[in-house]
Tab-separated table of C-alpha atoms in Angstrom:
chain	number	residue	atom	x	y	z
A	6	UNK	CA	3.350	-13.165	-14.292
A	7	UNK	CA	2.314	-14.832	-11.149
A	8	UNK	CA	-1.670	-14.192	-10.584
A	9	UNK	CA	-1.630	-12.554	-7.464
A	10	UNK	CA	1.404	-10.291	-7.971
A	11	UNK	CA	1.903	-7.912	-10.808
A	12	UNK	CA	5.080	-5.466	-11.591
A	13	UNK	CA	4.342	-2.261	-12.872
A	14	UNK	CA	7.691	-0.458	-13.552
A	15	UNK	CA	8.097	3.027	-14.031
A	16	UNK	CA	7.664	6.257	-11.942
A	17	UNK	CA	4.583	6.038	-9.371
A	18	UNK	CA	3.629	9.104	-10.150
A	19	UNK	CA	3.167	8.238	-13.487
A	20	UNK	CA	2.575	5.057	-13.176
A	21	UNK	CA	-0.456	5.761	-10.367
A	22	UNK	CA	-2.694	7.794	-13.443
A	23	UNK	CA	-2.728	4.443	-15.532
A	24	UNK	CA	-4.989	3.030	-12.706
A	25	UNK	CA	-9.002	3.842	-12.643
A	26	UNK	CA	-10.723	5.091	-10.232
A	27	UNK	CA	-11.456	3.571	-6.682
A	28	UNK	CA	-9.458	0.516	-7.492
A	29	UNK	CA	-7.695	-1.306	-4.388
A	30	UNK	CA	-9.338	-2.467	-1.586
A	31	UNK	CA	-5.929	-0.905	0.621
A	32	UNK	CA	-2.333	-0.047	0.146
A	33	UNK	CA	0.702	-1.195	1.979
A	34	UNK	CA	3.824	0.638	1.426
A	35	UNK	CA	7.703	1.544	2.583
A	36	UNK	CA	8.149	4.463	1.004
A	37	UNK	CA	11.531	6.497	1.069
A	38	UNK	CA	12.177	8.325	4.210
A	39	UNK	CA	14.286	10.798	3.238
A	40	UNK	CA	16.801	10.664	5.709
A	41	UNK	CA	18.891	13.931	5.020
A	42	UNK	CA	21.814	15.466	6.698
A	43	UNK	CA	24.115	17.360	4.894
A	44	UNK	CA	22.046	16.555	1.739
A	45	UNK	CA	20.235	20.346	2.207
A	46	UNK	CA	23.371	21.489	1.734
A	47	UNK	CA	25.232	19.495	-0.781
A	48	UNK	CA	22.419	17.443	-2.496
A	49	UNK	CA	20.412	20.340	-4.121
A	50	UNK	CA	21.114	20.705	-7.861
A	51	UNK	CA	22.772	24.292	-7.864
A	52	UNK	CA	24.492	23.157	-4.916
A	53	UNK	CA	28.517	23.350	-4.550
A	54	UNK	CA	29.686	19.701	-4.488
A	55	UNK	CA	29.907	18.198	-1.414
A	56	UNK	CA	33.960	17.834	0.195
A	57	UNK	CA	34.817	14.390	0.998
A	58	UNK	CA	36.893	15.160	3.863
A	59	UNK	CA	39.119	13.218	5.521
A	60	UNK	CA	37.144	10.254	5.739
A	61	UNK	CA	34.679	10.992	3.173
A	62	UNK	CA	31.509	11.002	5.364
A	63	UNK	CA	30.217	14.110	3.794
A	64	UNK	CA	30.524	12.120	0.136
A	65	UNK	CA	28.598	9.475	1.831
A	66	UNK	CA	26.516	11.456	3.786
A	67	UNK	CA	24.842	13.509	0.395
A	68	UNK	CA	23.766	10.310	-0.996
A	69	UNK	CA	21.273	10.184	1.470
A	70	UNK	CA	20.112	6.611	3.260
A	71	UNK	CA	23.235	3.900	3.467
A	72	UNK	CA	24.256	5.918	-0.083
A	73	UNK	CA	21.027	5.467	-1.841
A	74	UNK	CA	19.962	7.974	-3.801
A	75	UNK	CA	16.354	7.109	-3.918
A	76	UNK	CA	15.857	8.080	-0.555
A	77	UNK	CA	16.505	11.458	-1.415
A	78	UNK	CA	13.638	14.141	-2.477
A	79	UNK	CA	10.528	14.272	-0.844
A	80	UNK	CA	8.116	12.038	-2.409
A	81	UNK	CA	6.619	10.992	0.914
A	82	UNK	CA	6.173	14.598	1.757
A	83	UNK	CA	4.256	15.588	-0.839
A	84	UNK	CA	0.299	15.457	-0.580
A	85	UNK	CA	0.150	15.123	-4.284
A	86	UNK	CA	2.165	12.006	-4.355
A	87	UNK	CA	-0.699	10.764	-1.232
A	88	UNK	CA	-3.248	12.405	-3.748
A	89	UNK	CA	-2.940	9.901	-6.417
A	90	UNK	CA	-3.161	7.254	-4.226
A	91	UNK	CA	-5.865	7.939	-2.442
A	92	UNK	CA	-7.898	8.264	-6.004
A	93	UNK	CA	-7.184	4.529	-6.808
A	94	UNK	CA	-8.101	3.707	-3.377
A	95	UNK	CA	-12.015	2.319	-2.743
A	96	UNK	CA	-14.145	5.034	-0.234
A	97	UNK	CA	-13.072	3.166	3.145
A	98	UNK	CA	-10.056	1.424	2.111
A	99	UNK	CA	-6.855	1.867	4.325
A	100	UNK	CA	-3.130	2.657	3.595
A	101	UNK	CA	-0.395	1.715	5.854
A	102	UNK	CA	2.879	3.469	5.489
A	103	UNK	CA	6.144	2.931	7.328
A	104	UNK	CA	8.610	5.909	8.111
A	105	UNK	CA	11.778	6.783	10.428
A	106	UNK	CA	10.641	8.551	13.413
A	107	UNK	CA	12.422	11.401	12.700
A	108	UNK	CA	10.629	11.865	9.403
A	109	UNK	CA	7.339	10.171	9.678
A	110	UNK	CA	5.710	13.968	10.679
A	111	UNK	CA	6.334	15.016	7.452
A	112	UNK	CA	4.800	12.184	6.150
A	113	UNK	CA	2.024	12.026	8.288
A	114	UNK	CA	0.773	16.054	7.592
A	115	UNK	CA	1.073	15.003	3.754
A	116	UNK	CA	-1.190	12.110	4.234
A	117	UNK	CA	-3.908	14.265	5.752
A	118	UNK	CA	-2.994	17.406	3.872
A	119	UNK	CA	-4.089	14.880	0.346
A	120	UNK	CA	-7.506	14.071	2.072
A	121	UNK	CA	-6.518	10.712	4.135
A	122	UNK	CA	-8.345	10.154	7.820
A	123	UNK	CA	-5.272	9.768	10.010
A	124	UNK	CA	-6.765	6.855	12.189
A	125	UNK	CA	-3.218	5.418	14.235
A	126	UNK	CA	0.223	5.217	14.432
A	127	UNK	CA	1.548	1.285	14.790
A	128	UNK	CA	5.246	1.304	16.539
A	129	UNK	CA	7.458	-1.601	15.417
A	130	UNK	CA	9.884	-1.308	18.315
A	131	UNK	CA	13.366	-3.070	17.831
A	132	UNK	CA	16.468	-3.534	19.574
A	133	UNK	CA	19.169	-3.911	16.602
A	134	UNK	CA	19.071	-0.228	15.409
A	135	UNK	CA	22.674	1.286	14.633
A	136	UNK	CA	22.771	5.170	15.194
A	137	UNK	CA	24.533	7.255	13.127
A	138	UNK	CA	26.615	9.436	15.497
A	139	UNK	CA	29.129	12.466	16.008
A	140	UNK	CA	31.105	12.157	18.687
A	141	UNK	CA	31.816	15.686	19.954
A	142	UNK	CA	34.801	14.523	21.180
A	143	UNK	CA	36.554	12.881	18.956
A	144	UNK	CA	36.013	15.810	16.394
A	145	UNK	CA	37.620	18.238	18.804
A	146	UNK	CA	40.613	15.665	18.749
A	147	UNK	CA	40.702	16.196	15.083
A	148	UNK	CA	40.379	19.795	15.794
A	149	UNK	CA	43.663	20.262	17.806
A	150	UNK	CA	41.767	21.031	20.918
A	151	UNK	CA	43.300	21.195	24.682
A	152	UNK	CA	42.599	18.184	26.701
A	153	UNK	CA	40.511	20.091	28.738
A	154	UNK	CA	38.378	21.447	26.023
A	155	UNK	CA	38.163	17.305	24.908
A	156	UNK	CA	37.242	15.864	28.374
A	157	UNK	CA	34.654	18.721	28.555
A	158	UNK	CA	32.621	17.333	25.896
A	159	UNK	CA	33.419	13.565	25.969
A	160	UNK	CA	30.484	11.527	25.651
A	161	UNK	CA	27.910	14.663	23.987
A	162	UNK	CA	26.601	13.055	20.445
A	163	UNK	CA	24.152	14.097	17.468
A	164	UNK	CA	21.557	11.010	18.042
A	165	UNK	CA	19.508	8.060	20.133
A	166	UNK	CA	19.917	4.641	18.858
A	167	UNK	CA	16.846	4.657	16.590
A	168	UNK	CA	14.694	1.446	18.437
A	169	UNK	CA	11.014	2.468	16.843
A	170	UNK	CA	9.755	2.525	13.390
A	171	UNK	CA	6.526	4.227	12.860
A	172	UNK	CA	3.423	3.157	10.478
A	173	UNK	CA	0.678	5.294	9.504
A	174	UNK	CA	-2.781	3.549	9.247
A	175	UNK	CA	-4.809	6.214	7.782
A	176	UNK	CA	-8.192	5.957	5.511
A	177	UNK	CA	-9.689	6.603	2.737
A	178	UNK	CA	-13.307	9.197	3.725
A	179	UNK	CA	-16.375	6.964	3.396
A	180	UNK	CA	-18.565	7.624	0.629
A	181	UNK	CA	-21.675	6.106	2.491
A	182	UNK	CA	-23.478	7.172	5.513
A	183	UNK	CA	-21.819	4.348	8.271
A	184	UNK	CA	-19.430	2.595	8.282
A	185	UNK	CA	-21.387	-0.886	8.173
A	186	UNK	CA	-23.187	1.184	5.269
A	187	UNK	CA	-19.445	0.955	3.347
A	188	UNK	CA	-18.532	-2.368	3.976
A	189	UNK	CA	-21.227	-3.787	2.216
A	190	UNK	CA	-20.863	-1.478	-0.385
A	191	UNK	CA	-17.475	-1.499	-1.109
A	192	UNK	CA	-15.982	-4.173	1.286
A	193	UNK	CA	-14.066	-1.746	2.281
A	194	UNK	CA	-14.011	0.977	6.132
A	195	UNK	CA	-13.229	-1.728	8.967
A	196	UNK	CA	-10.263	-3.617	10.105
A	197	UNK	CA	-9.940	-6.848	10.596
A	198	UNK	CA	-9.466	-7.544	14.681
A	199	UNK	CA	-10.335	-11.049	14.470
A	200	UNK	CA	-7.732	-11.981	11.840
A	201	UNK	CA	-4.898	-10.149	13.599
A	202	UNK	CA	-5.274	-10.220	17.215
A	203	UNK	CA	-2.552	-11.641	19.498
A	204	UNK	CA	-2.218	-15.236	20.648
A	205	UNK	CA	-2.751	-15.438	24.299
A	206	UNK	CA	-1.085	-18.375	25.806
A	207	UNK	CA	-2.196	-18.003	29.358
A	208	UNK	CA	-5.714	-19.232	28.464
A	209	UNK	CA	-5.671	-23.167	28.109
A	210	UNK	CA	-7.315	-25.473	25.779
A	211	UNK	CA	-9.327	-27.948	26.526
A	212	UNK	CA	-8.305	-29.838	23.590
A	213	UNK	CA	-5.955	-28.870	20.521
A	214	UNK	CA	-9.475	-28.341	18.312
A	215	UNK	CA	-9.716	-26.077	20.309
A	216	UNK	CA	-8.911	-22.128	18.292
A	217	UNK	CA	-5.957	-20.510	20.307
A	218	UNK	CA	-7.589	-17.864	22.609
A	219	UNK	CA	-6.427	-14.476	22.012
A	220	UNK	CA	-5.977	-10.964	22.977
A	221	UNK	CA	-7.666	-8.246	20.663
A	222	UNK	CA	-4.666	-6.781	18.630
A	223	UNK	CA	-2.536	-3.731	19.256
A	224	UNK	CA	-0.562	-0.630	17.981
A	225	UNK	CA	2.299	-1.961	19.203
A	226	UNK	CA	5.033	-4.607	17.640
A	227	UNK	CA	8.825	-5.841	17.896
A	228	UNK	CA	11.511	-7.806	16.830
A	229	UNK	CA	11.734	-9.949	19.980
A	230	UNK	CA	15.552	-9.055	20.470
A	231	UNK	CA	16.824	-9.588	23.933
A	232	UNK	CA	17.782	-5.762	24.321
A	233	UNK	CA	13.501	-5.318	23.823
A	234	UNK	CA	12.632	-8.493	25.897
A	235	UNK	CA	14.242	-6.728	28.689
A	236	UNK	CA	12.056	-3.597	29.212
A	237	UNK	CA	8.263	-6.339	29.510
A	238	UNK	CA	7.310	-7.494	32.669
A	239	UNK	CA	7.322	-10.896	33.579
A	240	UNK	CA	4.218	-12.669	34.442
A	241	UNK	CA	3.536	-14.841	37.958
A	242	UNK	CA	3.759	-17.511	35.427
A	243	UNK	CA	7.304	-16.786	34.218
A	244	UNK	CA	5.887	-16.045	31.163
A	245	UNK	CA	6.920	-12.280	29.448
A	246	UNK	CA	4.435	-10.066	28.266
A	247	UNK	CA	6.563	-9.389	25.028
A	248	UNK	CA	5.145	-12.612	23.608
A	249	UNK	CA	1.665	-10.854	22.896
A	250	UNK	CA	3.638	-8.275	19.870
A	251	UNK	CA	6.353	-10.473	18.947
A	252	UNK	CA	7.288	-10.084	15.229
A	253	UNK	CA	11.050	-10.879	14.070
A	254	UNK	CA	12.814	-9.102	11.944
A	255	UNK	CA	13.971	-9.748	8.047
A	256	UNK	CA	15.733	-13.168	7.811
A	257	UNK	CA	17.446	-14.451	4.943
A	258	UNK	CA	14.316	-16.261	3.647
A	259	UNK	CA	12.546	-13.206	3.969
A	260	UNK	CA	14.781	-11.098	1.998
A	261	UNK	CA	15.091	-13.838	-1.209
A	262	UNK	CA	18.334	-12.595	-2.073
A	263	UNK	CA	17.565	-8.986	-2.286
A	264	UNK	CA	20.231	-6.466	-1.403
A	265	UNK	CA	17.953	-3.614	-0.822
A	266	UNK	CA	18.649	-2.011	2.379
A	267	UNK	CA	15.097	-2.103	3.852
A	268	UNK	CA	13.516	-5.503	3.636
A	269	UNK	CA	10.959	-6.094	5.552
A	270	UNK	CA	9.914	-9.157	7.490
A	271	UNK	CA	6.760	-11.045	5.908
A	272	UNK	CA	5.166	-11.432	9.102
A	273	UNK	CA	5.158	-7.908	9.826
A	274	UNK	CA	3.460	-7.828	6.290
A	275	UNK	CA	1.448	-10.351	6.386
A	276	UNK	CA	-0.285	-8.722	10.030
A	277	UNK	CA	-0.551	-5.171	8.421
A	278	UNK	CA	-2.279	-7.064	5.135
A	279	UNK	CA	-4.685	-9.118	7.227
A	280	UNK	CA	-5.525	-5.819	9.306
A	281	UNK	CA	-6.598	-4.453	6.292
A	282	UNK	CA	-7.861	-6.611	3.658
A	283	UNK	CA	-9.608	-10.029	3.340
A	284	UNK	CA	-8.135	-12.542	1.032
A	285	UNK	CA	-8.955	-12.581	-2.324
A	286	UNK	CA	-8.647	-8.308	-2.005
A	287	UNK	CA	-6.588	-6.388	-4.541
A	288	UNK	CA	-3.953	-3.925	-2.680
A	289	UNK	CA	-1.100	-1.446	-3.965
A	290	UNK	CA	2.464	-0.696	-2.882
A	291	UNK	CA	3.384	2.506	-4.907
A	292	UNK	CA	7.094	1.767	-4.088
A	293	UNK	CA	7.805	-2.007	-4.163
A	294	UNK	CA	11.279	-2.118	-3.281
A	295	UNK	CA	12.094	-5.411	-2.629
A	296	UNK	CA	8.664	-7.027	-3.122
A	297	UNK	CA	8.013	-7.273	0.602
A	298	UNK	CA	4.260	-6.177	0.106
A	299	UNK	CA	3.701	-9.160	-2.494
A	300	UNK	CA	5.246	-11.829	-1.258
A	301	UNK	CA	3.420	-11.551	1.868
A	302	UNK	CA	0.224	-10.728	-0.148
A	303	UNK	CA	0.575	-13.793	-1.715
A	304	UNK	CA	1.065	-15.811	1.271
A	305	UNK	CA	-2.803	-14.367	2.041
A	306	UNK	CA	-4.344	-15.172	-1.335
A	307	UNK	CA	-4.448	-11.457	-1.580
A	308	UNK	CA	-3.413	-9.756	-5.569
A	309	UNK	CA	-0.556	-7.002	-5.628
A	310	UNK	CA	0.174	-4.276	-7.609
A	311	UNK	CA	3.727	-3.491	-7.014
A	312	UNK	CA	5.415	-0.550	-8.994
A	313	UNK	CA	8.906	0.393	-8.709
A	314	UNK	CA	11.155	2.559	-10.780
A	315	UNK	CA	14.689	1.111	-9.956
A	316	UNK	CA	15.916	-1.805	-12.198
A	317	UNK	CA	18.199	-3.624	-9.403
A	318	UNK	CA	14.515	-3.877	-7.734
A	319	UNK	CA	12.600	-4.295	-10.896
A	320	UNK	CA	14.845	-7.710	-10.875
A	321	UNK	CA	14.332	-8.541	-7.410
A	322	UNK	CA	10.977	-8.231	-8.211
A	323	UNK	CA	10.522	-10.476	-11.223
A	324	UNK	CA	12.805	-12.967	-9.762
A	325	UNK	CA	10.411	-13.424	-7.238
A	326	UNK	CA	7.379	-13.055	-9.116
A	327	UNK	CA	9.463	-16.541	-11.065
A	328	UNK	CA	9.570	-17.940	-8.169
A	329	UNK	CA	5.537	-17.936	-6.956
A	330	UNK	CA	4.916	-19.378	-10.760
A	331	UNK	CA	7.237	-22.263	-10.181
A	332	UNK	CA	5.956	-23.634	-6.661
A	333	UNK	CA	2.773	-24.515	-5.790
A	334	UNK	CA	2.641	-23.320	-2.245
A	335	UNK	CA	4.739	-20.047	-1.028
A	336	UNK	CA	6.534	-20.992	2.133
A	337	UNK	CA	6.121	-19.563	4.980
A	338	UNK	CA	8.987	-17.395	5.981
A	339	UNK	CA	7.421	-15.971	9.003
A	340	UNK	CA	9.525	-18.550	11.786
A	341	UNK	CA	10.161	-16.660	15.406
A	342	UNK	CA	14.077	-15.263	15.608
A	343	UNK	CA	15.666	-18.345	17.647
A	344	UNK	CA	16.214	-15.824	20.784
A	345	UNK	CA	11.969	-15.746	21.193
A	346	UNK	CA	11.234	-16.295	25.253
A	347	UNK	CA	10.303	-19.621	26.100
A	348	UNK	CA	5.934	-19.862	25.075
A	349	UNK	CA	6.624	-16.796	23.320
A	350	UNK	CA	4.223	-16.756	19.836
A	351	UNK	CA	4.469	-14.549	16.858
A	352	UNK	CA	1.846	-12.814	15.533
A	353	UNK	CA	0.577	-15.685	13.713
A	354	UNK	CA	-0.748	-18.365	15.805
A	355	UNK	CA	-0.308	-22.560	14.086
A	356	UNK	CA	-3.707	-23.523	12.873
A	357	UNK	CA	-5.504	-25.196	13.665
């Protein structure tokens, strides 16, 4: 297996106990969301079976997120699941956790409820998001309802376009008297501003030695899309504000041939890895998924430990773990979406 990224297959739940004590330095996960809708109804096990309907959206619909049936349950709700975590996790360390924003409260009172220090809430704000709605309307067609009754209610729906994807940056309780106290003890109770904060390309060099000046970071991201473009200010300079939380989302390259549904972009996790961790740091995503949290940990010189219980992702996985033994350098799959404003920068500055 590659040295800084390590599969651990299995149930996290089960999986989590084979790990001692205080062990990561953070954890950086995308767990399930649990995105249910008629699943209360139709999903529980002495439930009636769902009716498909005439065009089988209630089939679809109990299968829970784009039909996966992983994103059922309510692991990410339960403060025992957060419980084992936090046990592996070093006094200090921090866990970042993505969610939908119509779930992530559930998440985020289980995260406290197990004994974490809620410290922020990131927002990666995009402008791609498809909503899943129910056009009064057109159901009162289907109905045999009067015109009248039809016009009435034409354009009432269910949902917003989801634009906003929360993360939860919560930590472990110190186990030392300050906080400087714990990170020489453990390395572990700051974040680190200097390694993420935001380009800032008003400020000229006076030569290209020169570092990049920068802006100290924020809680705030996106996808640069031209629908979120539109809502920042533009500068005297003609220059959007946007460019200072600019992170694309998932390309190809990022996703390395995985088909599962919720890849995210390596710059994204490469920012949230470098908030929390230094290189050469040992961190833990409970529900690997895609791999996501390893490539980009790997990127950092930062180790893994990525469990995951599904063997389509168990492949993904080890196909990419292949891949980091085979090449000397991992590329960097972290390029600006070819829309980016003119002198916009990611969140990763060239070096310099």
């Amino acid at each position: 297996m590659s040295a800084l990224v390590s599969l651990h297959p299995g149930d996290c739940l089960k999986v989590l106990d084979t790990f001692p004590d205080d062990h990561f330095d953070g954890v950086v996960t995308d767990p399930p969301y649990h995105l249910q809708s008629i699943v209360d109804r139709f999903g529980n096990p002495d439930a009636a079976p769902a009716r498909v309907g005439r065009d089988g959206g209630n089939a679809r619909a109990s299968q829970k997120f784009q039909g996966q049936t992983w994103d059922g349950g309510d692991i990410s709700f339960r403060p025992e699941t957060w419980a084992k975590v936090l046990r592996v996790l070093k006094p200090g360390g921090y866990l970042a956790a993505f969610n939908h924003s119509r779930k992530f409260h559930r998440m985020a009172v289980a995260l406290e409820d197990a004994g974490l220090e809620f410290r922020e809430m990131l927002a990666w704000v995009y402008g791609s998001g498809l909503p899943q709605n129910h056009p009064v309307w057109r159901y009162l067609e289907k109905l045999g309802c009067s015109q009248e009754e039809i016009q009435t209610w034409e354009g009432w729906g269910t949902v917003l376009r989801p634009c906003l994807e929360p993360i939860a940056l919560v930590r472990k309780p110190l186990s030392e008297s300050s906080i400087a106290r714990q990170c020489l003890a453990t390395g572990t109770g700051a974040i680190n501003l200097a390694a993420t904060a935001i380009p800032n390309l008003d400020k000229p060099r006076k030569s290209d030695l020169d570092p990049i000046p920068t802006r100290y970071p924020g809680n705030l991201l996106h996808d640069g899309s031209p629908e979120v473009l539109a809502r920042f200010p533009v500068a005297d300079n003609g220059l959007s504000a946007s460019r200072f939380f600019y992170c694309a989302k998932a390309s190809k390259a990022d996703r390395r041939g995985s088909e599962h549904p919720t890849v995210k972009p390596q710059a994204l996790m490469e920012w949230l890895i470098k908030l929390i961790v230094p290189a050469g740091a040992r961190i833990l995503d409970p529900f690997g998924g895609s791999g996501s949290t390893g490539w980009a940990a790997a990127n950092l010189g930062v180790h893994c430990d990525l469990i995951e219980q599904k063997p389509e992702y168990q492949a993904d996985i080890l196909r990419g773990i292949s891949d980091l033994q085979n090449q000397e350098d991992v590329p960097d799959v972290s390029d600006p979406a070819p829309h980016a404003l003119l002198g916009q920068a990611s969140l990763f500055p060239p070096e310099n």
